[in-house]
Amino acid sequence: METTRLTLRRGGADPPSGPLMDALFPGVPSVVDWGLDRMRAALAELGDPHRRYRSLHVGGTNGKGSVASTWASVLRRDGDRTGLYTSPHLCSFRERIMVDGAPLPASRLLETAARLRPLARDLGMPLFEACTLLALVVFAEEEVDTACVEVGLGGRLDATNVIEPEVAAVTNVALDHQEYLGDSLEGIAREKAGIIKPGVPVVTAEERPSVLSVLESRAREVGAPFHRIEPGRHISALRHGRQGTRFTLRAGTGRDLRLETPLPGAHQATNAALAVRALELLGQPPSPESVRAGVAEVRWPGRGQALRVEGRRYVFDVAHNRAAVGALVNVLAGLAPPRPLVVLAGILEDKDWDRMLPPLVRVADRVVLTTPASAPPGRRWRPHAAAARVGAGAGGAVPVEVVREVGPAVGRAAALAGNGTVVVTGSCHTVGDALRVLGVNPFG
């Protein structure tokens, strides 16, 4: 049994976000306090509800939610009643716990949380653990056939790592959350490899030899069958643009599947391919027809999402690290949105914003920096300092300005864009706050 624990407390630890989250587990501390003992004790007290359904587990740095949502979409098409647990959310906590493609009513979550509060408090569970417990219990009570579960942070000691999945996936490994996971790719990979369990097939889309070595070593250590998706070998005829992403996947059976996902970008072809390959490893894999239909119907807002709102063109993307920004830049090249292109960015202070911003500035005509109100107070960046640095780096060629509040910032960016395009990015907080300002319900 894993008993190692890592506790990190800081002034900027994520607080509850929004009235529903405040009401679910009031007074429960929002700190990173890793360890699986509390989760195991809580689940045992409740009769191990997480064992009443099949589960799939996905970790990695970027693309976890895309893979999990694709799993849920395909399995729903194949006749399963599905649960989907992801984090963080954009506009409402309800987005984190979905059943058959829809968020559950707030009243349903509140009723279950009220029953779990005494246990969570007695065990000293931090907020993310309590929310994970809530999801696993709700899935049992809703009688889902399969739960598709995204790792919250890291993997080895993440609260989700109590599940016993039929298959696991690790999307990729990049530098992110270094304060928790370490400063090297290999160290981060070791944490993410912690979701690999004895005898459970695992598949990854990671390609760097040093990271692959860590993942393969863990798989050999525990006797887990190890599989890879290699984009250059398994994905062909790739096309991506405003209509999404089309590609041909060389499936594990050796046959070719022509697939289309509404999520734009070459990286989304890789995510979809990884999801499909993982599903092929199930004891009862979905039919090819269900795979095609489910991949085509996946909904995962805020990922290269192009919308027209009140006559304005927007692209929403939650890119929050350097690798994700690189993927967004490629998406924009494929979308070829009308210009002028105005980037509206709000990044958290503990992110690598001084390296995230330059690629965005290079593709923009104007840049507006803002600070989302939903961001944890201790993690809010200093946009004026960022503007000074990035403006100097661009030599003044691209005007950079600061509008601190998201509402006015959205209005300013829209005015600057005119008949062009506003790209909202930098964090889930920024995208979520902008969607709220514009009155867009991500899953409406």
Short mmCIF file of C-alpha atoms in Angstrom, two decimals:
data_model
loop_
_atom_site.label_atom_id
_atom_site.label_comp_id
_atom_site.label_asym_id
_atom_site.label_seq_id
_atom_site.Cartn_x
_atom_site.Cartn_y
_atom_site.Cartn_z
CA MET A 1 0.00 0.00 0.00
CA GLU A 2 1.25 3.49 -0.94
CA THR A 3 1.65 5.56 2.20
CA THR A 4 4.16 8.20 1.10
CA ARG A 5 2.75 11.69 1.42
CA LEU A 6 3.79 15.08 0.14
CA THR A 7 2.29 18.14 1.78
CA LEU A 8 2.77 21.60 0.33
CA ARG A 9 0.97 24.60 1.73
CA ARG A 10 1.28 28.07 0.33
CA GLY A 11 -0.60 31.31 0.41
CA GLY A 12 -1.82 30.72 -3.11
CA ALA A 13 -3.26 27.26 -2.63
CA ASP A 14 -6.35 26.95 -4.82
CA PRO A 15 -9.43 28.06 -2.91
CA PRO A 16 -12.94 26.84 -3.62
CA SER A 17 -14.04 28.32 -6.93
CA GLY A 18 -17.63 29.43 -7.16
CA PRO A 19 -20.73 29.16 -4.99
CA LEU A 20 -21.41 25.48 -5.70
CA MET A 21 -17.90 24.39 -4.80
CA ASP A 22 -18.07 26.53 -1.66
CA ALA A 23 -21.29 24.78 -0.68
CA LEU A 24 -20.19 21.20 -1.33
CA PHE A 25 -17.50 20.93 1.35
CA PRO A 26 -17.46 24.18 3.33
CA GLY A 27 -14.44 24.56 5.57
CA VAL A 28 -12.48 21.74 3.95
CA PRO A 29 -8.93 23.00 3.33
CA SER A 30 -7.79 23.56 -0.25
CA VAL A 31 -4.18 22.43 -0.02
CA VAL A 32 -2.00 19.97 -1.85
CA ASP A 33 -1.66 17.17 0.71
CA TRP A 34 -0.91 14.07 -1.29
CA GLY A 35 -1.49 10.56 -0.06
CA LEU A 36 -3.88 7.69 -0.76
CA ASP A 37 -4.62 6.49 2.77
CA ARG A 38 -7.52 8.88 3.39
CA MET A 39 -9.18 8.03 0.08
CA ARG A 40 -8.80 4.30 0.69
CA ALA A 41 -10.19 4.61 4.20
CA ALA A 42 -13.18 6.65 3.00
CA LEU A 43 -13.99 4.25 0.17
CA ALA A 44 -13.69 1.25 2.48
CA GLU A 45 -16.06 2.89 4.96
CA LEU A 46 -18.57 3.35 2.11
CA GLY A 47 -18.30 -0.22 0.82
CA ASP A 48 -15.81 0.50 -2.00
CA PRO A 49 -18.25 2.14 -4.44
CA HIS A 50 -15.47 2.57 -7.02
CA ARG A 51 -15.47 -1.19 -7.58
CA ARG A 52 -19.07 -1.26 -8.77
CA TYR A 53 -18.19 -0.10 -12.29
CA ARG A 54 -15.42 -0.42 -14.84
CA SER A 55 -12.92 2.45 -14.86
CA LEU A 56 -10.31 3.96 -17.21
CA HIS A 57 -7.53 6.23 -15.95
CA VAL A 58 -5.59 8.89 -17.86
CA GLY A 59 -2.61 10.93 -16.68
CA GLY A 60 -0.04 13.12 -18.37
CA THR A 61 0.68 16.82 -18.74
CA ASN A 62 -1.57 17.94 -21.60
CA GLY A 63 -4.51 16.30 -23.33
CA LYS A 64 -5.86 14.28 -20.38
CA GLY A 65 -9.33 15.78 -20.58
CA SER A 66 -9.49 15.31 -24.36
CA VAL A 67 -8.67 11.62 -23.96
CA ALA A 68 -11.11 11.08 -21.09
CA SER A 69 -13.95 12.89 -22.86
CA THR A 70 -13.29 10.88 -26.03
CA TRP A 71 -13.44 7.67 -24.03
CA ALA A 72 -16.78 8.68 -22.55
CA SER A 73 -18.18 9.70 -25.93
CA VAL A 74 -17.18 6.45 -27.65
CA LEU A 75 -18.37 4.20 -24.82
CA ARG A 76 -21.67 6.07 -24.61
CA ARG A 77 -22.13 5.40 -28.33
CA ASP A 78 -21.36 1.74 -27.66
CA GLY A 79 -24.20 1.49 -25.15
CA ASP A 80 -22.46 2.19 -21.85
CA ARG A 81 -23.79 4.54 -19.23
CA THR A 82 -20.67 6.61 -18.67
CA GLY A 83 -19.21 8.76 -15.93
CA LEU A 84 -16.60 11.41 -16.67
CA TYR A 85 -14.47 13.01 -13.96
CA THR A 86 -12.17 15.86 -14.97
CA SER A 87 -10.60 18.94 -13.45
CA PRO A 88 -10.46 21.86 -13.27
CA HIS A 89 -13.70 23.28 -14.63
CA LEU A 90 -14.34 26.32 -16.82
CA CYS A 91 -17.55 27.91 -15.52
CA SER A 92 -19.16 25.53 -13.04
CA PHE A 93 -18.04 22.69 -10.79
CA ARG A 94 -20.85 20.66 -12.36
CA GLU A 95 -18.63 20.22 -15.44
CA ARG A 96 -16.26 18.03 -13.42
CA ILE A 97 -18.72 15.19 -12.76
CA MET A 98 -20.77 14.22 -15.79
CA VAL A 99 -23.00 11.25 -16.48
CA ASP A 100 -23.89 10.24 -20.03
CA GLY A 101 -22.45 13.46 -21.42
CA ALA A 102 -24.28 15.91 -19.18
CA PRO A 103 -23.42 17.67 -15.90
CA LEU A 104 -25.52 16.51 -12.98
CA PRO A 105 -27.92 18.95 -11.28
CA ALA A 106 -26.36 20.97 -8.48
CA SER A 107 -29.01 19.60 -6.09
CA ARG A 108 -27.82 16.05 -6.81
CA LEU A 109 -24.21 16.92 -5.99
CA LEU A 110 -25.15 18.89 -2.89
CA GLU A 111 -27.28 16.06 -1.51
CA THR A 112 -24.48 13.53 -1.89
CA ALA A 113 -21.82 15.92 -0.56
CA ALA A 114 -23.93 16.51 2.56
CA ARG A 115 -23.82 12.78 3.30
CA LEU A 116 -20.05 12.64 2.74
CA ARG A 117 -19.05 15.75 4.70
CA PRO A 118 -18.75 14.13 8.15
CA LEU A 119 -16.54 11.37 6.79
CA ALA A 120 -14.39 13.79 4.81
CA ARG A 121 -13.91 15.99 7.88
CA ASP A 122 -13.16 13.08 10.20
CA LEU A 123 -10.43 11.87 7.85
CA GLY A 124 -9.03 15.37 7.27
CA MET A 125 -9.50 15.17 3.51
CA PRO A 126 -8.39 18.21 1.51
CA LEU A 127 -10.81 19.62 -1.04
CA PHE A 128 -9.67 17.73 -4.15
CA GLU A 129 -9.84 14.42 -2.30
CA ALA A 130 -13.35 15.18 -1.06
CA CYS A 131 -14.44 16.10 -4.58
CA THR A 132 -12.89 12.93 -5.98
CA LEU A 133 -14.71 10.88 -3.34
CA LEU A 134 -17.92 12.65 -4.34
CA ALA A 135 -17.40 11.70 -8.00
CA LEU A 136 -16.65 8.05 -7.29
CA VAL A 137 -19.71 7.74 -5.04
CA VAL A 138 -22.00 9.54 -7.48
CA PHE A 139 -20.91 7.25 -10.31
CA ALA A 140 -21.85 4.21 -8.23
CA GLU A 141 -25.21 5.67 -7.23
CA GLU A 142 -25.93 6.67 -10.84
CA GLU A 143 -25.11 3.08 -11.85
CA VAL A 144 -22.63 3.97 -14.56
CA ASP A 145 -21.09 1.11 -16.50
CA THR A 146 -17.74 2.84 -17.01
CA ALA A 147 -16.06 5.80 -15.32
CA CYS A 148 -13.47 7.74 -17.33
CA VAL A 149 -11.21 9.41 -14.79
CA GLU A 150 -8.61 12.13 -15.32
CA VAL A 151 -5.69 12.49 -12.92
CA GLY A 152 -5.75 15.78 -11.05
CA LEU A 153 -2.03 16.40 -10.42
CA GLY A 154 0.90 14.09 -10.95
CA GLY A 155 -0.41 10.56 -10.64
CA ARG A 156 1.41 8.42 -8.08
CA LEU A 157 -0.20 10.09 -5.05
CA ASP A 158 -3.12 11.77 -6.76
CA ALA A 159 -6.51 11.10 -5.14
CA THR A 160 -7.77 9.41 -8.32
CA ASN A 161 -5.06 6.75 -8.08
CA VAL A 162 -7.23 4.59 -5.81
CA ILE A 163 -9.25 3.32 -8.77
CA GLU A 164 -8.52 -0.08 -10.29
CA PRO A 165 -8.77 0.60 -14.01
CA GLU A 166 -9.02 -1.85 -16.88
CA VAL A 167 -6.63 0.32 -18.89
CA ALA A 168 -4.45 3.36 -18.19
CA ALA A 169 -3.04 6.03 -20.49
CA VAL A 170 -0.28 8.60 -20.13
CA THR A 171 -0.65 11.30 -22.76
CA ASN A 172 2.73 13.02 -22.58
CA VAL A 173 5.14 14.63 -20.15
CA ALA A 174 6.09 18.32 -20.19
CA LEU A 175 7.37 20.85 -17.67
CA ASP A 176 4.43 21.97 -15.56
CA HIS A 177 3.65 22.12 -11.84
CA GLN A 178 7.40 21.93 -11.16
CA GLU A 179 6.87 23.12 -7.58
CA TYR A 180 5.14 19.80 -6.93
CA LEU A 181 6.53 17.38 -9.51
CA GLY A 182 10.15 18.42 -9.93
CA ASP A 183 12.22 20.30 -12.48
CA SER A 184 13.19 17.44 -14.79
CA LEU A 185 11.09 15.62 -17.35
CA GLU A 186 12.28 12.31 -15.97
CA GLY A 187 11.24 13.23 -12.42
CA ILE A 188 7.83 14.37 -13.61
CA ALA A 189 7.49 11.18 -15.65
CA ARG A 190 8.12 9.07 -12.54
CA GLU A 191 5.20 10.76 -10.79
CA LYS A 192 2.92 10.29 -13.78
CA ALA A 193 4.02 6.67 -14.20
CA GLY A 194 2.61 6.01 -10.75
CA ILE A 195 -0.81 5.28 -12.27
CA ILE A 196 0.63 2.21 -14.03
CA LYS A 197 -0.59 -0.81 -12.07
CA PRO A 198 0.20 -4.53 -12.05
CA GLY A 199 -1.26 -6.32 -15.03
CA VAL A 200 -3.17 -3.27 -16.29
CA PRO A 201 -2.41 -2.39 -19.93
CA VAL A 202 -0.99 1.10 -20.39
CA VAL A 203 -0.62 3.14 -23.57
CA THR A 204 1.22 6.39 -24.15
CA ALA A 205 1.75 8.92 -26.93
CA GLU A 206 5.01 10.19 -25.43
CA GLU A 207 7.92 9.98 -27.87
CA ARG A 208 11.04 11.25 -26.10
CA PRO A 209 13.39 8.35 -25.28
CA SER A 210 14.29 9.59 -21.79
CA VAL A 211 10.63 9.82 -20.77
CA LEU A 212 9.67 6.59 -22.50
CA SER A 213 12.42 4.85 -20.56
CA VAL A 214 10.82 5.91 -17.28
CA LEU A 215 7.34 4.80 -18.33
CA GLU A 216 8.55 1.47 -19.75
CA SER A 217 10.63 0.79 -16.66
CA ARG A 218 7.60 1.25 -14.42
CA ALA A 219 5.51 -1.00 -16.67
CA ARG A 220 8.15 -3.76 -16.55
CA GLU A 221 8.47 -3.38 -12.78
CA VAL A 222 4.78 -4.04 -12.16
CA GLY A 223 4.09 -6.36 -15.09
CA ALA A 224 1.86 -4.00 -17.05
CA PRO A 225 1.57 -4.57 -20.83
CA PHE A 226 3.08 -1.47 -22.46
CA HIS A 227 1.78 0.04 -25.72
CA ARG A 228 2.58 3.15 -27.72
CA ILE A 229 0.93 5.46 -30.19
CA GLU A 230 3.56 6.86 -32.52
CA PRO A 231 1.98 9.73 -34.48
CA GLY A 232 4.44 9.46 -37.36
CA ARG A 233 3.74 5.74 -37.78
CA HIS A 234 0.13 5.30 -36.70
CA ILE A 235 -1.46 8.55 -37.92
CA SER A 236 -1.67 9.51 -41.60
CA ALA A 237 -3.70 11.68 -43.98
CA LEU A 238 -3.95 14.33 -41.27
CA ARG A 239 -6.03 17.43 -41.99
CA HIS A 240 -7.12 20.02 -39.45
CA GLY A 241 -8.90 23.34 -39.70
CA ARG A 242 -12.16 25.03 -38.86
CA GLN A 243 -14.18 21.83 -39.19
CA GLY A 244 -12.01 19.91 -36.75
CA THR A 245 -9.38 17.23 -37.38
CA ARG A 246 -9.48 14.31 -39.79
CA PHE A 247 -6.96 11.51 -39.91
CA THR A 248 -6.43 7.84 -40.59
CA LEU A 249 -5.42 5.68 -37.65
CA ARG A 250 -3.63 2.39 -38.04
CA ALA A 251 -5.50 0.54 -35.32
CA GLY A 252 -4.07 -2.15 -33.08
CA THR A 253 -5.93 -4.73 -35.16
CA GLY A 254 -3.90 -3.69 -38.20
CA ARG A 255 -6.89 -2.15 -39.97
CA ASP A 256 -7.17 1.52 -40.86
CA LEU A 257 -9.84 3.70 -39.30
CA ARG A 258 -10.75 7.02 -40.86
CA LEU A 259 -11.64 9.28 -37.92
CA GLU A 260 -12.81 12.83 -37.44
CA THR A 261 -12.86 14.81 -34.19
CA PRO A 262 -14.35 18.28 -33.78
CA LEU A 263 -11.32 19.21 -31.65
CA PRO A 264 -8.87 21.07 -33.91
CA GLY A 265 -5.14 20.47 -34.19
CA ALA A 266 -2.60 17.76 -34.91
CA HIS A 267 -2.24 17.21 -31.16
CA GLN A 268 -5.93 16.34 -30.99
CA ALA A 269 -5.42 13.65 -33.60
CA THR A 270 -2.78 12.20 -31.26
CA ASN A 271 -5.13 12.46 -28.28
CA ALA A 272 -7.95 10.77 -30.17
CA ALA A 273 -5.61 8.04 -31.43
CA LEU A 274 -4.39 7.42 -27.89
CA ALA A 275 -7.96 7.19 -26.62
CA VAL A 276 -8.94 4.72 -29.34
CA ARG A 277 -5.86 2.56 -28.83
CA ALA A 278 -6.60 2.38 -25.09
CA LEU A 279 -10.19 1.32 -25.79
CA GLU A 280 -8.93 -1.45 -28.05
CA LEU A 281 -7.13 -2.91 -25.03
CA LEU A 282 -10.35 -3.41 -23.07
CA GLY A 283 -11.63 -6.92 -22.57
CA GLN A 284 -14.74 -5.88 -24.47
CA PRO A 285 -13.65 -3.09 -26.83
CA PRO A 286 -16.22 -0.88 -28.55
CA SER A 287 -17.16 -1.56 -32.16
CA PRO A 288 -15.46 0.37 -34.99
CA GLU A 289 -18.80 2.05 -35.68
CA SER A 290 -19.02 3.25 -32.08
CA VAL A 291 -15.43 4.48 -32.26
CA ARG A 292 -16.07 6.55 -35.38
CA ALA A 293 -19.32 8.02 -34.08
CA GLY A 294 -18.00 8.66 -30.56
CA VAL A 295 -14.82 10.40 -31.74
CA ALA A 296 -16.92 12.57 -34.08
CA GLU A 297 -19.32 13.58 -31.30
CA VAL A 298 -16.88 14.40 -28.49
CA ARG A 299 -17.48 17.71 -26.70
CA TRP A 300 -14.60 19.29 -24.83
CA PRO A 301 -15.00 23.08 -24.68
CA GLY A 302 -12.15 25.55 -24.42
CA ARG A 303 -9.74 23.53 -26.54
CA GLY A 304 -9.19 25.44 -29.76
CA GLN A 305 -12.92 26.17 -29.65
CA ALA A 306 -14.01 28.65 -32.32
CA LEU A 307 -17.28 30.47 -31.59
CA ARG A 308 -19.19 33.47 -32.84
CA VAL A 309 -20.72 35.45 -30.00
CA GLU A 310 -22.82 38.50 -30.76
CA GLY A 311 -21.28 38.68 -34.21
CA ARG A 312 -17.68 38.51 -32.95
CA ARG A 313 -15.24 35.70 -33.68
CA TYR A 314 -13.51 34.06 -30.73
CA VAL A 315 -11.12 31.17 -30.21
CA PHE A 316 -11.01 29.81 -26.65
CA ASP A 317 -8.08 27.67 -25.54
CA VAL A 318 -6.98 26.85 -21.99
CA ALA A 319 -3.27 26.57 -22.89
CA HIS A 320 -1.45 27.01 -19.57
CA ASN A 321 2.10 25.84 -20.25
CA ARG A 322 4.67 26.15 -23.01
CA ALA A 323 3.78 22.89 -24.73
CA ALA A 324 0.09 23.80 -24.82
CA VAL A 325 0.86 27.26 -26.20
CA GLY A 326 2.86 25.63 -28.98
CA ALA A 327 -0.13 23.45 -29.82
CA LEU A 328 -2.41 26.50 -29.82
CA VAL A 329 -0.13 28.36 -32.23
CA ASN A 330 -0.37 25.38 -34.60
CA VAL A 331 -4.14 25.31 -34.22
CA LEU A 332 -4.36 28.99 -35.14
CA ALA A 333 -2.27 28.34 -38.25
CA GLY A 334 -4.78 25.67 -39.29
CA LEU A 335 -7.82 27.78 -38.46
CA ALA A 336 -6.45 30.83 -40.29
CA PRO A 337 -8.86 33.12 -38.41
CA PRO A 338 -9.72 36.52 -39.87
CA ARG A 339 -7.44 39.35 -38.84
CA PRO A 340 -6.73 41.44 -36.93
CA LEU A 341 -5.98 38.76 -34.36
CA VAL A 342 -6.12 39.99 -30.77
CA VAL A 343 -4.74 37.72 -28.04
CA LEU A 344 -6.45 38.12 -24.66
CA ALA A 345 -4.26 36.30 -22.13
CA GLY A 346 -4.43 35.77 -18.40
CA ILE A 347 -1.80 33.45 -16.93
CA LEU A 348 -1.18 32.31 -13.38
CA GLU A 349 1.88 33.69 -11.63
CA ASP A 350 3.45 30.27 -11.03
CA LYS A 351 3.35 29.38 -14.72
CA ASP A 352 6.19 29.98 -17.18
CA TRP A 353 4.49 33.06 -18.57
CA ASP A 354 7.65 34.78 -19.76
CA ARG A 355 8.13 31.88 -22.19
CA MET A 356 4.45 31.30 -22.93
CA LEU A 357 3.77 34.84 -24.09
CA PRO A 358 6.36 35.40 -26.88
CA PRO A 359 4.93 32.73 -29.24
CA LEU A 360 1.47 34.25 -28.77
CA VAL A 361 2.76 37.77 -29.38
CA ARG A 362 4.42 36.64 -32.60
CA VAL A 363 1.11 35.50 -34.12
CA ALA A 364 -0.92 38.45 -32.80
CA ASP A 365 -1.67 41.92 -34.09
CA ARG A 366 -2.56 43.21 -30.63
CA VAL A 367 -2.29 41.74 -27.13
CA VAL A 368 -4.44 42.43 -24.06
CA LEU A 369 -3.32 41.03 -20.70
CA THR A 370 -5.79 40.50 -17.87
CA THR A 371 -6.22 38.80 -14.50
CA PRO A 372 -9.21 36.46 -14.10
CA ALA A 373 -11.15 37.04 -10.89
CA SER A 374 -11.56 33.29 -10.39
CA ALA A 375 -7.79 32.78 -10.13
CA PRO A 376 -6.56 32.00 -6.61
CA PRO A 377 -5.37 35.28 -5.01
CA GLY A 378 -1.90 33.93 -4.28
CA ARG A 379 -1.44 32.84 -7.89
CA ARG A 380 -2.53 36.01 -9.67
CA TRP A 381 0.18 37.36 -11.89
CA ARG A 382 1.36 40.93 -12.39
CA PRO A 383 0.17 41.74 -15.91
CA HIS A 384 1.88 45.14 -16.04
CA ALA A 385 5.26 43.53 -15.38
CA ALA A 386 4.47 40.90 -18.01
CA ALA A 387 3.43 43.59 -20.50
CA ALA A 388 6.65 45.50 -19.95
CA ARG A 389 8.79 42.41 -20.47
CA VAL A 390 6.96 40.99 -23.48
CA GLY A 391 6.57 44.41 -25.06
CA ALA A 392 10.29 45.04 -24.80
CA GLY A 393 10.99 41.59 -26.22
CA ALA A 394 8.78 42.31 -29.21
CA GLY A 395 10.51 45.63 -29.80
CA GLY A 396 7.17 47.41 -29.72
CA ALA A 397 6.11 45.80 -33.01
CA VAL A 398 2.98 44.35 -31.38
CA PRO A 399 1.11 46.68 -29.00
CA VAL A 400 0.59 45.13 -25.57
CA GLU A 401 -1.81 46.61 -23.04
CA VAL A 402 -3.30 45.67 -19.69
CA VAL A 403 -6.97 45.64 -18.71
CA ARG A 404 -7.06 44.06 -15.27
CA GLU A 405 -10.68 42.89 -15.09
CA VAL A 406 -11.81 40.22 -17.52
CA GLY A 407 -15.14 41.86 -18.40
CA PRO A 408 -13.63 45.13 -19.63
CA ALA A 409 -10.71 43.18 -21.13
CA VAL A 410 -13.10 41.12 -23.28
CA GLY A 411 -14.79 44.33 -24.41
CA ARG A 412 -11.46 45.98 -25.24
CA ALA A 413 -10.19 42.94 -27.15
CA ALA A 414 -13.43 42.74 -29.13
CA ALA A 415 -13.21 46.42 -30.02
CA LEU A 416 -9.60 46.04 -31.15
CA ALA A 417 -10.42 42.95 -33.22
CA GLY A 418 -13.38 44.48 -35.04
CA ASN A 419 -14.20 42.01 -37.79
CA GLY A 420 -11.16 39.94 -36.87
CA THR A 421 -10.68 37.39 -34.08
CA VAL A 422 -10.14 37.39 -30.33
CA VAL A 423 -8.07 34.49 -28.95
CA VAL A 424 -8.76 33.95 -25.23
CA THR A 425 -6.10 31.85 -23.51
CA GLY A 426 -3.65 31.40 -20.65
CA SER A 427 -5.61 29.31 -18.13
CA CYS A 428 -8.91 27.60 -17.42
CA HIS A 429 -9.71 30.57 -15.17
CA THR A 430 -9.31 33.09 -18.01
CA VAL A 431 -11.33 31.08 -20.51
CA GLY A 432 -14.04 30.31 -17.97
CA ASP A 433 -14.34 33.91 -16.81
CA ALA A 434 -14.51 35.14 -20.42
CA LEU A 435 -17.20 32.60 -21.28
CA ARG A 436 -19.22 33.78 -18.28
CA VAL A 437 -18.83 37.41 -19.33
CA LEU A 438 -20.09 36.50 -22.81
CA GLY A 439 -22.97 34.42 -21.44
CA VAL A 440 -21.74 31.18 -23.00
CA ASN A 441 -22.53 27.91 -21.20
CA PRO A 442 -19.77 25.46 -22.18
CA PHE A 443 -22.10 22.45 -22.03
CA GLY A 444 -25.33 24.28 -22.77
#
